[in-house]
PDB file of C-alpha atoms in Angstrom:
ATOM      1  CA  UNK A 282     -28.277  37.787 -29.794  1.00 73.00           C
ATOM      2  CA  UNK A 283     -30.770  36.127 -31.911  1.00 89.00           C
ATOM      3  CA  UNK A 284     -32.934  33.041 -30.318  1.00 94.00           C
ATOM      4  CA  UNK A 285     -31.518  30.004 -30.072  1.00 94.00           C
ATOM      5  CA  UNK A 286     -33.478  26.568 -29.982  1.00 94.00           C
ATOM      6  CA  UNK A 287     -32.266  22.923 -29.223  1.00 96.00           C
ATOM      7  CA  UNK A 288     -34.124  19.157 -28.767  1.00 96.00           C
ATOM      8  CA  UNK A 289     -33.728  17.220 -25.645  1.00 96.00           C
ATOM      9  CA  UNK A 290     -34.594  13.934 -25.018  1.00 96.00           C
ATOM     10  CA  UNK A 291     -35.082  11.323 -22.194  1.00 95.00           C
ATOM     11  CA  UNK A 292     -37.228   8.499 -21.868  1.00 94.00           C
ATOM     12  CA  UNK A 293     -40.394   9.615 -23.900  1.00 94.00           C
ATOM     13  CA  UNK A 294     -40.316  13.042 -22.397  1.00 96.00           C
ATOM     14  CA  UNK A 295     -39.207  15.631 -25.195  1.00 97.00           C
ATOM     15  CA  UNK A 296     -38.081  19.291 -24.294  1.00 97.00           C
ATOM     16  CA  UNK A 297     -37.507  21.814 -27.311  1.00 97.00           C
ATOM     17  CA  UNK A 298     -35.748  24.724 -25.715  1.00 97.00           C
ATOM     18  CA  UNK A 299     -35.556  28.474 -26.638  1.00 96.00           C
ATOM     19  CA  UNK A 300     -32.112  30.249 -25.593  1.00 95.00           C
ATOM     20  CA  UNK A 301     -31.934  34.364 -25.569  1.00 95.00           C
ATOM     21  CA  UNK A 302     -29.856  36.524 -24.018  1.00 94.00           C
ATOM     22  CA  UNK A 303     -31.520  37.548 -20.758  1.00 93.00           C
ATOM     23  CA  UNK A 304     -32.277  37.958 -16.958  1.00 94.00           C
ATOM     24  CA  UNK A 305     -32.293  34.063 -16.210  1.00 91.00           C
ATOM     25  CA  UNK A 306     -36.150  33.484 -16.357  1.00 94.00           C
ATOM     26  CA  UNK A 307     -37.056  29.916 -17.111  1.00 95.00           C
ATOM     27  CA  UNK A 308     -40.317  29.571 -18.690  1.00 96.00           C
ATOM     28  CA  UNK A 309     -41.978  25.849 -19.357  1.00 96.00           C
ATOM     29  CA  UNK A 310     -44.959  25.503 -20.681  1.00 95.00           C
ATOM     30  CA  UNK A 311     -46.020  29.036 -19.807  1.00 94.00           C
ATOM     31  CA  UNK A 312     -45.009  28.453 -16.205  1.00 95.00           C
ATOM     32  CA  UNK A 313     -42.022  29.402 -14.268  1.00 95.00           C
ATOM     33  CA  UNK A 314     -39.861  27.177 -13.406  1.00 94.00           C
ATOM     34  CA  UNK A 315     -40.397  27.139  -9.272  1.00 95.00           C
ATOM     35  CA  UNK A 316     -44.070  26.750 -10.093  1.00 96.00           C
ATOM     36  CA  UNK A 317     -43.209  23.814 -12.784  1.00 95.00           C
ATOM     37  CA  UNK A 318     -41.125  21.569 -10.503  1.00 95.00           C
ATOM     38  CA  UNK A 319     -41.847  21.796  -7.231  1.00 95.00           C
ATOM     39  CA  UNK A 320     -38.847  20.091  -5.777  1.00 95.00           C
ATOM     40  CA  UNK A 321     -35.401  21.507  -5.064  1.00 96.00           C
ATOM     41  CA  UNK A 322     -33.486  18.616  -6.920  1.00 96.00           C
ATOM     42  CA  UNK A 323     -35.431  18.934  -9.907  1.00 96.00           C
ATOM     43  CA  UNK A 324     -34.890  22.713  -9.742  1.00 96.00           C
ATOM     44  CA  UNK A 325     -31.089  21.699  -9.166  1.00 96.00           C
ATOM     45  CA  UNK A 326     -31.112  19.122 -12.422  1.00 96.00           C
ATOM     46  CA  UNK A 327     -32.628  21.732 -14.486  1.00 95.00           C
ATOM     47  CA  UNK A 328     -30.029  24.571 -13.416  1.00 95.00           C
ATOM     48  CA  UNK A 329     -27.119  22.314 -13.758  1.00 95.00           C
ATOM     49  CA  UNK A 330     -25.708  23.408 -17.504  1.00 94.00           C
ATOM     50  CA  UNK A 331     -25.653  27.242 -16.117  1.00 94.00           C
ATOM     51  CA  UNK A 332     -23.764  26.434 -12.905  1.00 94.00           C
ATOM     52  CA  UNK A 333     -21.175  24.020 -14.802  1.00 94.00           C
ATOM     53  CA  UNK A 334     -20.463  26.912 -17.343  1.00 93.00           C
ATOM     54  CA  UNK A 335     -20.788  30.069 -14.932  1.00 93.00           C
ATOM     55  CA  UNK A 336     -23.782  31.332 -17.061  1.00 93.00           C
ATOM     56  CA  UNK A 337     -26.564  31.997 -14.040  1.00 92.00           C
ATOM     57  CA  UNK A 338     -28.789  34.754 -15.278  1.00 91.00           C
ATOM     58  CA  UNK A 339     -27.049  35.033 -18.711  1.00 93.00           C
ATOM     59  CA  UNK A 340     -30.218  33.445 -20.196  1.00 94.00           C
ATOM     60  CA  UNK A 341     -33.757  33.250 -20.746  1.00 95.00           C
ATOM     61  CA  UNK A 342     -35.193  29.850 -21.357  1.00 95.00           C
ATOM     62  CA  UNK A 343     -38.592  29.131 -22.913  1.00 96.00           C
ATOM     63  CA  UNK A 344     -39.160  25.214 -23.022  1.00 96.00           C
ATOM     64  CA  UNK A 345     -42.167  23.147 -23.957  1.00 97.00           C
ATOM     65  CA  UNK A 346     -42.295  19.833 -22.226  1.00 96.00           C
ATOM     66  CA  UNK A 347     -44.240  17.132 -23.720  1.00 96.00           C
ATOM     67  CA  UNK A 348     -44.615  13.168 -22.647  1.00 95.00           C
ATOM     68  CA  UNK A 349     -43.353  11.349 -19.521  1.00 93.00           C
ATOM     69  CA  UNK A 350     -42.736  11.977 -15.934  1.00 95.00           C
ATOM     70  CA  UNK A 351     -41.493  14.897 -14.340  1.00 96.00           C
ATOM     71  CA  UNK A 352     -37.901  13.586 -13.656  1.00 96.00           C
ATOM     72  CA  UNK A 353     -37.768  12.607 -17.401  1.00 96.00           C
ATOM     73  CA  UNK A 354     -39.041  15.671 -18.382  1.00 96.00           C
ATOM     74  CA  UNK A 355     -36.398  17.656 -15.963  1.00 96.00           C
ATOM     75  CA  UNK A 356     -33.234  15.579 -17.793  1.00 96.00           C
ATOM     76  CA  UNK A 357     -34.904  16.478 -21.217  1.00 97.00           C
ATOM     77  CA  UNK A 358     -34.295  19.711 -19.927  1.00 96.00           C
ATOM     78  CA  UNK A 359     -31.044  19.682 -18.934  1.00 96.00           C
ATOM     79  CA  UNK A 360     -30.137  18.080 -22.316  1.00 96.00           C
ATOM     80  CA  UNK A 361     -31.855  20.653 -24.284  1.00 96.00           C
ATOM     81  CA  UNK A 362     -30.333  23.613 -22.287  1.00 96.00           C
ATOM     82  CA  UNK A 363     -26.593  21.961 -22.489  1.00 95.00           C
ATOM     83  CA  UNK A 364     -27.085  21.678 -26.055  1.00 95.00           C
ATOM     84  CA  UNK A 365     -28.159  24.875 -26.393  1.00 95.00           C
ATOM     85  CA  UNK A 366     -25.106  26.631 -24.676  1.00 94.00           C
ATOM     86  CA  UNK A 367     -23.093  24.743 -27.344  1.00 93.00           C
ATOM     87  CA  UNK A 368     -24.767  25.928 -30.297  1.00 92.00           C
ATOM     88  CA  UNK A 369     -24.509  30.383 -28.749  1.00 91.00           C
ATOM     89  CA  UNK A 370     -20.136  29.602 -27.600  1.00 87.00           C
ATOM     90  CA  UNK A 371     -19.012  25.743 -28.577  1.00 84.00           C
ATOM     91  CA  UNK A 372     -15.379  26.861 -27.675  1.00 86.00           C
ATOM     92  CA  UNK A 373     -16.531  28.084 -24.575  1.00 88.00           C
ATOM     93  CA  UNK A 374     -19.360  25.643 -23.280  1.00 92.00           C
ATOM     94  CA  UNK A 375     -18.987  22.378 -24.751  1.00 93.00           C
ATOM     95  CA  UNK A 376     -15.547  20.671 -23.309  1.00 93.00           C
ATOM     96  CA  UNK A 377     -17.485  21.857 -19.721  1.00 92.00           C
ATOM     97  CA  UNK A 378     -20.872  20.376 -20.235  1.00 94.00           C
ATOM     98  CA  UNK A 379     -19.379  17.004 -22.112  1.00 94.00           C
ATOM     99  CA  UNK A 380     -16.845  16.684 -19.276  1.00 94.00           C
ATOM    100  CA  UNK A 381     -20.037  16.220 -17.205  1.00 93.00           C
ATOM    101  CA  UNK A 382     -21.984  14.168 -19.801  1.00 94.00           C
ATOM    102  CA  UNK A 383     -24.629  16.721 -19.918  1.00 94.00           C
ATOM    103  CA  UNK A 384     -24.313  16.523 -23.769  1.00 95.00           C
ATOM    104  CA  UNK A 385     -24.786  12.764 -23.927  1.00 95.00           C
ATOM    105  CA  UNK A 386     -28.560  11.308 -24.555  1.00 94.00           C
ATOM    106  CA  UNK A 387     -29.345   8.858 -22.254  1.00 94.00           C
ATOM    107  CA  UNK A 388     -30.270   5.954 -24.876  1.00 94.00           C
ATOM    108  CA  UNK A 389     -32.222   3.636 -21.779  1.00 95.00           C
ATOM    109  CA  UNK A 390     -36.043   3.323 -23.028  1.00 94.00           C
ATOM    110  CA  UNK A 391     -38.727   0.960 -21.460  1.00 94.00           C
ATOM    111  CA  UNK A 392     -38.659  -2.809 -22.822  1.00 95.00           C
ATOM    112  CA  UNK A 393     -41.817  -3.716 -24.179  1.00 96.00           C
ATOM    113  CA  UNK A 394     -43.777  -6.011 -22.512  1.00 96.00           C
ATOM    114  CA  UNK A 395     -44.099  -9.406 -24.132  1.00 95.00           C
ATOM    115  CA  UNK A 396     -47.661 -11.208 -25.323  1.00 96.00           C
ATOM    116  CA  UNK A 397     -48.216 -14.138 -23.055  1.00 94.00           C
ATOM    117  CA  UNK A 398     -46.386 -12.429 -19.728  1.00 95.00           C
ATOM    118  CA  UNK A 399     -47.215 -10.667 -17.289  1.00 95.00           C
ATOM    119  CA  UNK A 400     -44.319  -7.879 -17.796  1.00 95.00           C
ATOM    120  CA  UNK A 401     -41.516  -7.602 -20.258  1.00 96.00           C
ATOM    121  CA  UNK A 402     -38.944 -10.152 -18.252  1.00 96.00           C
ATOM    122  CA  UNK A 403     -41.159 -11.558 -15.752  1.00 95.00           C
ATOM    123  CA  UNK A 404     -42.548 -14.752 -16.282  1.00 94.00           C
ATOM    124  CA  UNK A 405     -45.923 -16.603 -14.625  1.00 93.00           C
ATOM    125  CA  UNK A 406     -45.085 -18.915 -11.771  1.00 93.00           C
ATOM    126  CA  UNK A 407     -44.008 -22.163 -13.185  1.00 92.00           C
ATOM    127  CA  UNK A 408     -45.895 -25.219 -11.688  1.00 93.00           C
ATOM    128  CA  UNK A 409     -44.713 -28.847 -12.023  1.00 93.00           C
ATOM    129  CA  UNK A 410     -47.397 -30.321 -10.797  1.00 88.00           C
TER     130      UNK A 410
END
């Protein structure tokens, strides 16, 4: 099976993920994956494509993580991964992982902060007199 890559998004975290034929090693940024998120339910998020289609330890991932938090960069993940398993069996994979909306990007981004306010809806305290 040749290598198969895929782009996942989520806030302004961006994972591009590598897909082979393998053991079930997860790689990220030259790190495995227990040593890259530290807690379980990040662990879980990132897992969650393989358990949906019954692939644990089918694959080897290689990811490289880039830009904003670590729960951001875990649903990048899971994006990149899903979409990934679509492009090696779409008959297969893909009515499983879009039944679960792992194949949807999660459009929500930060509203910018206004000139003038102290945040992007707050306002300063209003004072009548």
């Amino acid at each position: 099976m040749k290598v198969v890559n895929a782009l996942g998004r989520r806030k302004s975290a961006v994972a591009r993920v590598y897909l082979v034929a393998g053991k079930g090693n997860v790689t990220i940024n030259g790190r495995e994956l227990n040593d890259y998120f530290k807690e379980d339910s990040l662990r879980y998020i990132v897992n969650q494509p393989f358990a949906v289609t019954a692939t644990e330890g089918q694959f080897d991932v290689k990811a490289i993580l880039d830009g904003g938090g670590i729960k951001g960069q875990a649903e990048a993940l899971r994006l990149g991964i899903a979409r990934a398993l679509c492009e090696v069996d779409k008959e297969a994979y893909r009515s499983a992982l879009k039944a679960e909306g792992f194949l949807t990007r999660d459009a929500r981004e930060v509203e910018r902060k206004k000139p003038g306010q102290p945040g992007a809806r707050r306002r300063f305290q209003f004072s009548k007199r």
